[in-house]
Short mmCIF file of C-alpha atoms and ligand atoms in Angstrom, two decimals:
data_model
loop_
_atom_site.label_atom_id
_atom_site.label_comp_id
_atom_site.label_asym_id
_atom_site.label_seq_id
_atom_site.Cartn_x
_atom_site.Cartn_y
_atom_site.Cartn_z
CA UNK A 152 6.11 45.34 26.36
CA UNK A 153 3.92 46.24 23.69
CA UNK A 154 5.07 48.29 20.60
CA UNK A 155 3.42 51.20 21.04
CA UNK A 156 4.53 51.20 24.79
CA UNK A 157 8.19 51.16 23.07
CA UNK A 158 7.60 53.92 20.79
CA UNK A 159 6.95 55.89 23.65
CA UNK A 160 9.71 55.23 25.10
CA UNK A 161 12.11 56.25 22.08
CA UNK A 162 9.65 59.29 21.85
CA UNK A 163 11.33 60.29 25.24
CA UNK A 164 14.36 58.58 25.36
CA UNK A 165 17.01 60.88 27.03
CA UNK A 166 19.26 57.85 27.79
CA UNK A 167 22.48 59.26 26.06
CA UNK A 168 22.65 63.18 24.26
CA UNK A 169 21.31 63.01 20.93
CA UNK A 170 17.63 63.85 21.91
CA UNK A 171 19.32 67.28 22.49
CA UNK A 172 19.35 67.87 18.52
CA UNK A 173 16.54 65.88 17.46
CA UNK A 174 13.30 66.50 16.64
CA UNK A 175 11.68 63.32 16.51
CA UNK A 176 12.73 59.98 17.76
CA UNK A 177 12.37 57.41 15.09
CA UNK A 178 11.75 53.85 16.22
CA UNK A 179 11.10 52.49 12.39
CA UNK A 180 8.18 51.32 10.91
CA UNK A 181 6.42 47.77 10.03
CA UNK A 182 4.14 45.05 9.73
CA UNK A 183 4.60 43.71 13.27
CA UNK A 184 4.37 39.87 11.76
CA UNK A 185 7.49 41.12 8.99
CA UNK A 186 9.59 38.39 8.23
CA UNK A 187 12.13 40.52 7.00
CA UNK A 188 14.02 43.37 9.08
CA UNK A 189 16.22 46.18 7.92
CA UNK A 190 18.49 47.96 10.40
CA UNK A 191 20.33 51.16 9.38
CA UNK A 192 22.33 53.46 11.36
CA UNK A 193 20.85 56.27 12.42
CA UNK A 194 17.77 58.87 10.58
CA UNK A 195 19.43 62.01 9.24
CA UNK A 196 17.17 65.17 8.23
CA UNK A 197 14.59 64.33 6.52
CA UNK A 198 13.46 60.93 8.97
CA UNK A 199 14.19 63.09 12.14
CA UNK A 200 11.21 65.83 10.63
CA UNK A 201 8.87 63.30 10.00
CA UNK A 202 10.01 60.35 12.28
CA UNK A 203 9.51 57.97 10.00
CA UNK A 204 12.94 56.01 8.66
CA UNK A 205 14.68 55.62 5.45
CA UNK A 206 12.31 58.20 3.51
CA UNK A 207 15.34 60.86 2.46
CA UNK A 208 17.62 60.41 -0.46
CA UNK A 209 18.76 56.94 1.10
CA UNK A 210 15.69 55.57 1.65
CA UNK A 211 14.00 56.39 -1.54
CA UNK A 212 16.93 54.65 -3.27
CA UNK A 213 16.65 51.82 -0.92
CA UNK A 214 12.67 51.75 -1.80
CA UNK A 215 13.34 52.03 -5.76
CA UNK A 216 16.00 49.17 -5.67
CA UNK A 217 13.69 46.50 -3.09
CA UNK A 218 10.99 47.39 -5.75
CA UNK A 219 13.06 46.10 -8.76
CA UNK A 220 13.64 43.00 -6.97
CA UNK A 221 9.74 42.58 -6.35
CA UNK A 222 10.46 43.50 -2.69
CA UNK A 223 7.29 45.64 -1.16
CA UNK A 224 9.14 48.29 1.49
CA UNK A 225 5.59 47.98 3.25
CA UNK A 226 6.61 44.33 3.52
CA UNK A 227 9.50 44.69 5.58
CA UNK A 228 9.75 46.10 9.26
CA UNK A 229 12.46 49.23 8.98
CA UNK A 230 14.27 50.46 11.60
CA UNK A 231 17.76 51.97 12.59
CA UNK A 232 20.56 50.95 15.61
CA UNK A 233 20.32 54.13 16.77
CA UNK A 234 16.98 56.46 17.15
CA UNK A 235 18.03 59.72 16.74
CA UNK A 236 19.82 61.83 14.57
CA UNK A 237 23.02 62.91 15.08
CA UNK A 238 24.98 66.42 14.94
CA UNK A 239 26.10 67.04 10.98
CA UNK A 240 24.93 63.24 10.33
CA UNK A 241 28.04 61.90 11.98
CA UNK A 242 28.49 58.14 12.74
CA UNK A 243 27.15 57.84 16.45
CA UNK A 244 29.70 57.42 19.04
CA UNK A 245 29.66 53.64 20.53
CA UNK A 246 28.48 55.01 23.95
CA UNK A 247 25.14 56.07 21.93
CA UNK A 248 24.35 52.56 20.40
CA UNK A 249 25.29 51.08 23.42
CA UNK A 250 22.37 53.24 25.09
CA UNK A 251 19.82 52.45 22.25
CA UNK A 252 20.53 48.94 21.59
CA UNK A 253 18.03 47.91 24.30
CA UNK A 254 15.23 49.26 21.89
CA UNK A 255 16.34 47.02 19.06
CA UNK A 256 16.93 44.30 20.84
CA UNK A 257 13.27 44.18 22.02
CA UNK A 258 11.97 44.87 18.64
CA UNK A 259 13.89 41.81 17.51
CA UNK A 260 12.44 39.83 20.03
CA UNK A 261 8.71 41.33 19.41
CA UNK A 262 8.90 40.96 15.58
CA UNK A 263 10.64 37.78 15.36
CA UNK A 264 12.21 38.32 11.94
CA UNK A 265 13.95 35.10 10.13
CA UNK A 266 16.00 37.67 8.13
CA UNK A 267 17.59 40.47 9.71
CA UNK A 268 19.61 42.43 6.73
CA UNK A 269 22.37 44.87 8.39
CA UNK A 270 23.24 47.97 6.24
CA UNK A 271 26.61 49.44 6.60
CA UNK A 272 29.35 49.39 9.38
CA UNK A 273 27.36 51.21 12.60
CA UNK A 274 24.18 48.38 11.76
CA UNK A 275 26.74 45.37 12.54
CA UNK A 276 26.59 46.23 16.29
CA UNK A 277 23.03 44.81 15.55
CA UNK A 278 22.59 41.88 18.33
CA UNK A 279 22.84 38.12 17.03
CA UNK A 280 20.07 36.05 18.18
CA UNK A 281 19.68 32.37 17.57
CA UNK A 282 18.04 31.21 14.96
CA UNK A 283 17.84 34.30 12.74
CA UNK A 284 19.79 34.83 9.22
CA UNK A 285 21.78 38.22 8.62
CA UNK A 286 22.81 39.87 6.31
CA UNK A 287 25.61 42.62 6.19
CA UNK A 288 25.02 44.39 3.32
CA UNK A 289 26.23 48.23 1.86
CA UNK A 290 24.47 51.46 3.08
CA UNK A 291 22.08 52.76 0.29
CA UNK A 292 24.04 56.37 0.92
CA UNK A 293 27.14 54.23 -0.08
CA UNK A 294 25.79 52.72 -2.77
CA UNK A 295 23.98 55.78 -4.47
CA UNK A 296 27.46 57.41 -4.34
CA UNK A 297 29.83 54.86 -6.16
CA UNK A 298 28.74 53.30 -8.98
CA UNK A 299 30.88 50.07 -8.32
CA UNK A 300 29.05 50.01 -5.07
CA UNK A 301 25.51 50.27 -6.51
CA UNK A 302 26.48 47.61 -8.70
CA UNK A 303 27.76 45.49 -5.49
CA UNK A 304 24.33 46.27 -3.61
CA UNK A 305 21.88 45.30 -6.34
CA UNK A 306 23.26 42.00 -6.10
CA UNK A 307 22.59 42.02 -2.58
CA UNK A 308 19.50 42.73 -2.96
CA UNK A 309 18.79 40.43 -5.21
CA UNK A 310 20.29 37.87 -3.00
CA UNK A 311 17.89 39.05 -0.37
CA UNK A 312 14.94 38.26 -2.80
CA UNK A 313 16.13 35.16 -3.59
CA UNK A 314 16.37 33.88 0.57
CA UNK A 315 12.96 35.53 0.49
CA UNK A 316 11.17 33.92 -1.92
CA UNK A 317 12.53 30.77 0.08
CA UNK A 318 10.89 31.48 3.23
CA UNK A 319 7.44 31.60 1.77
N1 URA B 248 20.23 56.49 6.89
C1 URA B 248 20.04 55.60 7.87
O1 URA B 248 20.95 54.86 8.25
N2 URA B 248 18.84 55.52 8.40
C2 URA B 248 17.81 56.27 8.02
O2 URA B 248 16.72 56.13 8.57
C3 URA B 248 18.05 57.19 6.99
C4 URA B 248 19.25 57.28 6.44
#
């Protein structure tokens, strides 16, 4: 299956009830050759108005801190467990990444990624395939929040730079 043939499937995924208060579905965003994958949890407000991930508070913190490490957001291929957003931002219930993990899993497959970097707890249901290094880092909400856990997240993305700069 193609990408775009994907997409369209998130576009009208009704497989479990969040499509009910979303207005987009958000399947992430990429070069489809990335080497590097981010998964998050799910898009909140701002990503489920413009379907695009990670481009709210989060994500433009996540952006600005990949940037100081010489990371290029364009670079990696962005994406989230779970499609769309849920009621009042809450965590999605397991049945709901359960229903969406198909989607991830084939964009695993499709991109290929030798670094798949995991942020927060829901991104951990993430599947393991051979071959590929992850990473199980702190959400970008998290770390924006505590200053002990922005300190905690810099290095980890400074760690990602480092296997990074490796791979090339
Ligand atoms: N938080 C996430 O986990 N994903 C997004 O796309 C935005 C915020």
């Amino acid at each position: 299956m193609s990408i775009e043939e994907l997409n369209y499937q998130i576009y009208a995924c009704r497989k479990c009830r969040l499509w009910q208060g979303a207005k987009h579905g958000v399947p992430g965003e990429g070069p489809l050759n990335a080497k590097v994958m981010l998964v998050g949890q799910n898009p909140g407000a701002d990503e489920d108005e413009l379907g695009r991930p990670f481009i709210g508070r989060a994500g433009k913190f996540l952006t600005k801190t990949l940037a100081e490490h010489g990371i290029k957001r364009e670079d990696l291929f962005i994406t989230n467990i779970v499609k769309h957003i849920s009621p009042q931002n809450r965590k999605p219930y397991s049945d709901e990444v359960v229903a969406c993990l198909p989607y991830l899993t084939t964009q695993i497959s499709t991109i290929k990624p030798k670094i798949i970097v995991l942020l927060g707890a829901s991104a951990k249901e993430t599947p393991r395939l051979e071959g590929i290094e992850y990473m199980e880092i702190i959400h970008p909400s998290a770390a924006m929040r505590f200053n002990n856990m922005r300190d905690k997240f810099r290095l980890q993305i400074a760690e990602l730079a480092k296997r990074m700069n490796r791979l090339s």
